[in-house]
PDB file of N, CA and C in Angstrom:
ATOM      1  N   UNK A 224       0.907  -1.398  -0.034  1.00 58.00           N
ATOM      2  CA  UNK A 224       0.179  -0.135   0.340  1.00 58.00           C
ATOM      3  C   UNK A 224       1.277   1.250  -0.009  1.00 58.00           C
ATOM      4  N   UNK A 225       0.647   2.245  -0.607  1.00 62.00           N
ATOM      5  CA  UNK A 225       1.282   3.103  -1.136  1.00 62.00           C
ATOM      6  C   UNK A 225       0.294   4.654  -0.323  1.00 62.00           C
ATOM      7  N   UNK A 226       1.051   5.050   0.547  1.00 63.00           N
ATOM      8  CA  UNK A 226       0.661   6.642   1.215  1.00 63.00           C
ATOM      9  C   UNK A 226       0.962   8.053   0.628  1.00 63.00           C
ATOM     10  N   UNK A 227      -0.067   8.557   0.132  1.00 68.00           N
ATOM     11  CA  UNK A 227       0.556   9.943  -0.300  1.00 68.00           C
ATOM     12  C   UNK A 227       1.234  10.905   0.880  1.00 68.00           C
ATOM     13  N   UNK A 228       2.277  11.357   0.890  1.00 70.00           N
ATOM     14  CA  UNK A 228       2.469  12.062   2.066  1.00 70.00           C
ATOM     15  C   UNK A 228       1.681  13.467   1.857  1.00 70.00           C
ATOM     16  N   UNK A 229       1.409  14.420   1.190  1.00 88.00           N
ATOM     17  CA  UNK A 229       0.796  15.566   1.602  1.00 88.00           C
ATOM     18  C   UNK A 229      -0.350  15.413   0.770  1.00 88.00           C
ATOM     19  N   UNK A 230      -1.328  16.075   1.648  1.00 93.00           N
ATOM     20  CA  UNK A 230      -2.896  16.236   0.472  1.00 93.00           C
ATOM     21  C   UNK A 230      -3.048  17.508   0.848  1.00 93.00           C
ATOM     22  N   UNK A 231      -3.871  18.327  -0.677  1.00 94.00           N
ATOM     23  CA  UNK A 231      -4.044  19.363  -0.612  1.00 94.00           C
ATOM     24  C   UNK A 231      -5.167  19.613   0.378  1.00 94.00           C
ATOM     25  N   UNK A 232      -5.848  20.788   0.507  1.00 93.00           N
ATOM     26  CA  UNK A 232      -7.056  21.070   1.515  1.00 93.00           C
ATOM     27  C   UNK A 232      -8.091  20.643   0.304  1.00 93.00           C
ATOM     28  N   UNK A 233      -8.254  20.666  -0.917  1.00 94.00           N
ATOM     29  CA  UNK A 233      -9.104  20.278  -1.521  1.00 94.00           C
ATOM     30  C   UNK A 233      -9.318  18.713  -1.766  1.00 94.00           C
ATOM     31  N   UNK A 234      -8.026  17.995  -1.321  1.00 95.00           N
ATOM     32  CA  UNK A 234      -7.884  16.367  -1.646  1.00 95.00           C
ATOM     33  C   UNK A 234      -8.472  16.018  -0.426  1.00 95.00           C
ATOM     34  N   UNK A 235      -8.557  16.715   0.567  1.00 95.00           N
ATOM     35  CA  UNK A 235      -8.874  16.407   2.099  1.00 95.00           C
ATOM     36  C   UNK A 235     -10.300  16.415   2.192  1.00 95.00           C
ATOM     37  N   UNK A 236     -10.911  17.599   1.993  1.00 94.00           N
ATOM     38  CA  UNK A 236     -12.477  17.977   1.889  1.00 94.00           C
ATOM     39  C   UNK A 236     -13.009  16.965   0.910  1.00 94.00           C
ATOM     40  N   UNK A 237     -12.670  17.112  -0.225  1.00 96.00           N
ATOM     41  CA  UNK A 237     -13.303  15.549  -1.413  1.00 96.00           C
ATOM     42  C   UNK A 237     -13.224  14.197  -0.280  1.00 96.00           C
ATOM     43  N   UNK A 238     -12.132  13.652   0.161  1.00 96.00           N
ATOM     44  CA  UNK A 238     -12.047  12.242   1.003  1.00 96.00           C
ATOM     45  C   UNK A 238     -13.261  12.764   2.180  1.00 96.00           C
ATOM     46  N   UNK A 239     -13.009  13.755   2.910  1.00 96.00           N
ATOM     47  CA  UNK A 239     -14.232  13.670   3.737  1.00 96.00           C
ATOM     48  C   UNK A 239     -15.358  14.000   3.478  1.00 96.00           C
ATOM     49  N   UNK A 240     -15.932  14.414   2.530  1.00 95.00           N
ATOM     50  CA  UNK A 240     -16.969  14.654   2.118  1.00 95.00           C
ATOM     51  C   UNK A 240     -17.568  13.518   1.336  1.00 95.00           C
ATOM     52  N   UNK A 241     -16.704  12.284   0.605  1.00 96.00           N
ATOM     53  CA  UNK A 241     -16.732  11.111   0.233  1.00 96.00           C
ATOM     54  C   UNK A 241     -17.035  10.126   1.492  1.00 96.00           C
ATOM     55  N   UNK A 242     -16.297  10.349   1.854  1.00 96.00           N
ATOM     56  CA  UNK A 242     -16.506   9.456   3.737  1.00 96.00           C
ATOM     57  C   UNK A 242     -18.047   9.216   3.988  1.00 96.00           C
ATOM     58  N   UNK A 243     -18.005  11.068   4.402  1.00 94.00           N
ATOM     59  CA  UNK A 243     -19.555  11.044   4.876  1.00 94.00           C
ATOM     60  C   UNK A 243     -20.491  10.580   3.952  1.00 94.00           C
ATOM     61  N   UNK A 244     -20.742  10.579   2.826  1.00 97.00           N
ATOM     62  CA  UNK A 244     -21.276   9.955   2.262  1.00 97.00           C
ATOM     63  C   UNK A 244     -21.653   8.679   1.876  1.00 97.00           C
ATOM     64  N   UNK A 245     -20.371   8.197   2.444  1.00 97.00           N
ATOM     65  CA  UNK A 245     -20.266   6.209   2.491  1.00 97.00           C
ATOM     66  C   UNK A 245     -20.938   5.454   3.571  1.00 97.00           C
ATOM     67  N   UNK A 246     -21.396   4.612   3.307  1.00 96.00           N
ATOM     68  CA  UNK A 246     -21.874   3.576   4.678  1.00 96.00           C
ATOM     69  C   UNK A 246     -20.496   2.612   4.966  1.00 96.00           C
ATOM     70  N   UNK A 247     -19.340   3.163   4.911  1.00 96.00           N
ATOM     71  CA  UNK A 247     -18.024   2.477   6.067  1.00 96.00           C
ATOM     72  C   UNK A 247     -17.687   2.969   6.810  1.00 96.00           C
ATOM     73  N   UNK A 248     -16.920   2.129   7.582  1.00 97.00           N
ATOM     74  CA  UNK A 248     -16.373   2.623   8.829  1.00 97.00           C
ATOM     75  C   UNK A 248     -15.264   3.894   8.309  1.00 97.00           C
ATOM     76  N   UNK A 249     -14.370   4.560   8.847  1.00 97.00           N
ATOM     77  CA  UNK A 249     -13.468   4.931   8.654  1.00 97.00           C
ATOM     78  C   UNK A 249     -12.148   4.250   8.722  1.00 97.00           C
ATOM     79  N   UNK A 250     -11.785   3.147   9.071  1.00 96.00           N
ATOM     80  CA  UNK A 250     -11.127   2.564   8.896  1.00 96.00           C
ATOM     81  C   UNK A 250     -11.200   1.908   6.915  1.00 96.00           C
ATOM     82  N   UNK A 251     -12.066   0.882   7.127  1.00 97.00           N
ATOM     83  CA  UNK A 251     -12.514   0.702   5.628  1.00 97.00           C
ATOM     84  C   UNK A 251     -12.505   1.330   4.952  1.00 97.00           C
ATOM     85  N   UNK A 252     -12.767   2.786   5.175  1.00 98.00           N
ATOM     86  CA  UNK A 252     -12.740   3.689   3.675  1.00 98.00           C
ATOM     87  C   UNK A 252     -11.597   4.082   3.628  1.00 98.00           C
ATOM     88  N   UNK A 253     -10.738   4.275   4.725  1.00 96.00           N
ATOM     89  CA  UNK A 253      -9.036   4.827   4.831  1.00 96.00           C
ATOM     90  C   UNK A 253      -8.329   3.755   3.902  1.00 96.00           C
ATOM     91  N   UNK A 254      -8.568   2.570   4.223  1.00 96.00           N
ATOM     92  CA  UNK A 254      -7.557   1.709   3.577  1.00 96.00           C
ATOM     93  C   UNK A 254      -7.941   1.562   2.117  1.00 96.00           C
ATOM     94  N   UNK A 255      -9.559   1.412   1.604  1.00 96.00           N
ATOM     95  CA  UNK A 255      -9.854   1.415   0.366  1.00 96.00           C
ATOM     96  C   UNK A 255      -9.091   2.322  -0.386  1.00 96.00           C
ATOM     97  N   UNK A 256      -9.014   3.977   0.188  1.00 94.00           N
ATOM     98  CA  UNK A 256      -8.260   4.851  -0.913  1.00 94.00           C
ATOM     99  C   UNK A 256      -7.285   5.513  -0.324  1.00 94.00           C
ATOM    100  N   UNK A 257      -6.620   4.391   0.204  1.00 93.00           N
ATOM    101  CA  UNK A 257      -4.909   4.311   0.617  1.00 93.00           C
ATOM    102  C   UNK A 257      -5.093   5.398   1.484  1.00 93.00           C
ATOM    103  N   UNK A 258      -5.716   5.455   2.151  1.00 95.00           N
ATOM    104  CA  UNK A 258      -5.282   7.146   3.084  1.00 95.00           C
ATOM    105  C   UNK A 258      -5.025   6.611   4.309  1.00 95.00           C
ATOM    106  N   UNK A 259      -4.269   7.213   5.335  1.00 94.00           N
ATOM    107  CA  UNK A 259      -3.904   6.804   7.268  1.00 94.00           C
ATOM    108  C   UNK A 259      -5.018   7.330   7.664  1.00 94.00           C
ATOM    109  N   UNK A 260      -5.852   6.516   8.655  1.00 96.00           N
ATOM    110  CA  UNK A 260      -6.733   6.488   9.426  1.00 96.00           C
ATOM    111  C   UNK A 260      -6.589   7.523  10.145  1.00 96.00           C
ATOM    112  N   UNK A 261      -5.405   7.648  10.839  1.00 96.00           N
ATOM    113  CA  UNK A 261      -4.841   8.656  11.310  1.00 96.00           C
ATOM    114  C   UNK A 261      -4.953  10.582  11.109  1.00 96.00           C
ATOM    115  N   UNK A 262      -4.873  10.302   9.902  1.00 95.00           N
ATOM    116  CA  UNK A 262      -5.080  11.288   9.023  1.00 95.00           C
ATOM    117  C   UNK A 262      -6.331  11.945   8.640  1.00 95.00           C
ATOM    118  N   UNK A 263      -7.153  11.069   8.141  1.00 96.00           N
ATOM    119  CA  UNK A 263      -8.420  11.442   8.151  1.00 96.00           C
ATOM    120  C   UNK A 263      -9.306  12.114   9.254  1.00 96.00           C
ATOM    121  N   UNK A 264      -8.702  11.040  10.683  1.00 96.00           N
ATOM    122  CA  UNK A 264      -9.312  11.616  12.140  1.00 96.00           C
ATOM    123  C   UNK A 264      -8.589  12.972  12.335  1.00 96.00           C
ATOM    124  N   UNK A 265      -7.642  13.221  12.033  1.00 95.00           N
ATOM    125  CA  UNK A 265      -7.032  14.669  12.047  1.00 95.00           C
ATOM    126  C   UNK A 265      -7.502  15.744  11.291  1.00 95.00           C
ATOM    127  N   UNK A 266      -7.809  15.447  10.128  1.00 95.00           N
ATOM    128  CA  UNK A 266      -8.338  16.080   8.979  1.00 95.00           C
ATOM    129  C   UNK A 266     -10.338  16.783   9.625  1.00 95.00           C
ATOM    130  N   UNK A 267     -10.460  15.627  10.423  1.00 94.00           N
ATOM    131  CA  UNK A 267     -12.046  15.888  10.709  1.00 94.00           C
ATOM    132  C   UNK A 267     -11.941  16.746  12.091  1.00 94.00           C
ATOM    133  N   UNK A 268     -11.136  16.592  13.208  1.00 93.00           N
ATOM    134  CA  UNK A 268     -11.146  17.477  14.104  1.00 93.00           C
ATOM    135  C   UNK A 268     -10.603  18.652  13.520  1.00 93.00           C
ATOM    136  N   UNK A 269      -9.822  19.038  12.112  1.00 90.00           N
ATOM    137  CA  UNK A 269      -9.072  20.578  12.031  1.00 90.00           C
ATOM    138  C   UNK A 269     -10.255  21.029  11.464  1.00 90.00           C
ATOM    139  N   UNK A 270     -10.906  20.329  10.707  1.00 89.00           N
ATOM    140  CA  UNK A 270     -12.045  21.162  10.002  1.00 89.00           C
ATOM    141  C   UNK A 270     -13.110  21.469  11.094  1.00 89.00           C
ATOM    142  N   UNK A 271     -13.252  20.510  11.725  1.00 86.00           N
ATOM    143  CA  UNK A 271     -14.861  20.948  12.550  1.00 86.00           C
ATOM    144  C   UNK A 271     -14.486  22.124  13.375  1.00 86.00           C
ATOM    145  N   UNK A 272     -13.291  22.132  13.830  1.00 78.00           N
ATOM    146  CA  UNK A 272     -12.631  23.478  15.032  1.00 78.00           C
ATOM    147  C   UNK A 272     -12.580  24.520  14.304  1.00 78.00           C
ATOM    148  N   UNK A 273     -12.337  24.554  12.462  1.00 70.00           N
ATOM    149  CA  UNK A 273     -12.202  25.653  12.189  1.00 70.00           C
ATOM    150  C   UNK A 273     -13.904  26.326  11.795  1.00 70.00           C
ATOM    151  N   UNK A 274     -14.899  25.407  12.084  1.00 60.00           N
ATOM    152  CA  UNK A 274     -16.696  25.657  11.820  1.00 60.00           C
ATOM    153  C   UNK A 274     -16.567  26.603  13.136  1.00 60.00           C
ATOM    154  N   UNK A 275     -16.218  26.085  13.897  1.00 59.00           N
ATOM    155  CA  UNK A 275     -16.613  26.651  15.510  1.00 59.00           C
ATOM    156  C   UNK A 275     -15.720  28.147  15.686  1.00 59.00           C
ATOM    157  N   UNK A 276     -14.452  28.163  15.153  1.00 58.00           N
ATOM    158  CA  UNK A 276     -13.871  29.408  15.176  1.00 58.00           C
ATOM    159  C   UNK A 276     -14.318  30.557  14.064  1.00 58.00           C
ATOM    160  N   UNK A 277     -15.109  29.769  12.745  1.00 52.00           N
ATOM    161  CA  UNK A 277     -15.286  31.063  12.032  1.00 52.00           C
ATOM    162  C   UNK A 277     -16.805  31.898  12.330  1.00 52.00           C
TER     163      UNK A 277
END
């Protein structure tokens, strides 16, 4: 499995949107899209905090 080392904001939001629309668990979705589960968890927290700060 090959993980991308850096994701643009657009890529992060696209992945999170697709995850939100899926019926998969976070781990299954991350594995399928070759993204580290820890990264997706971090992005969810990051973008959730931005909503509260704006």
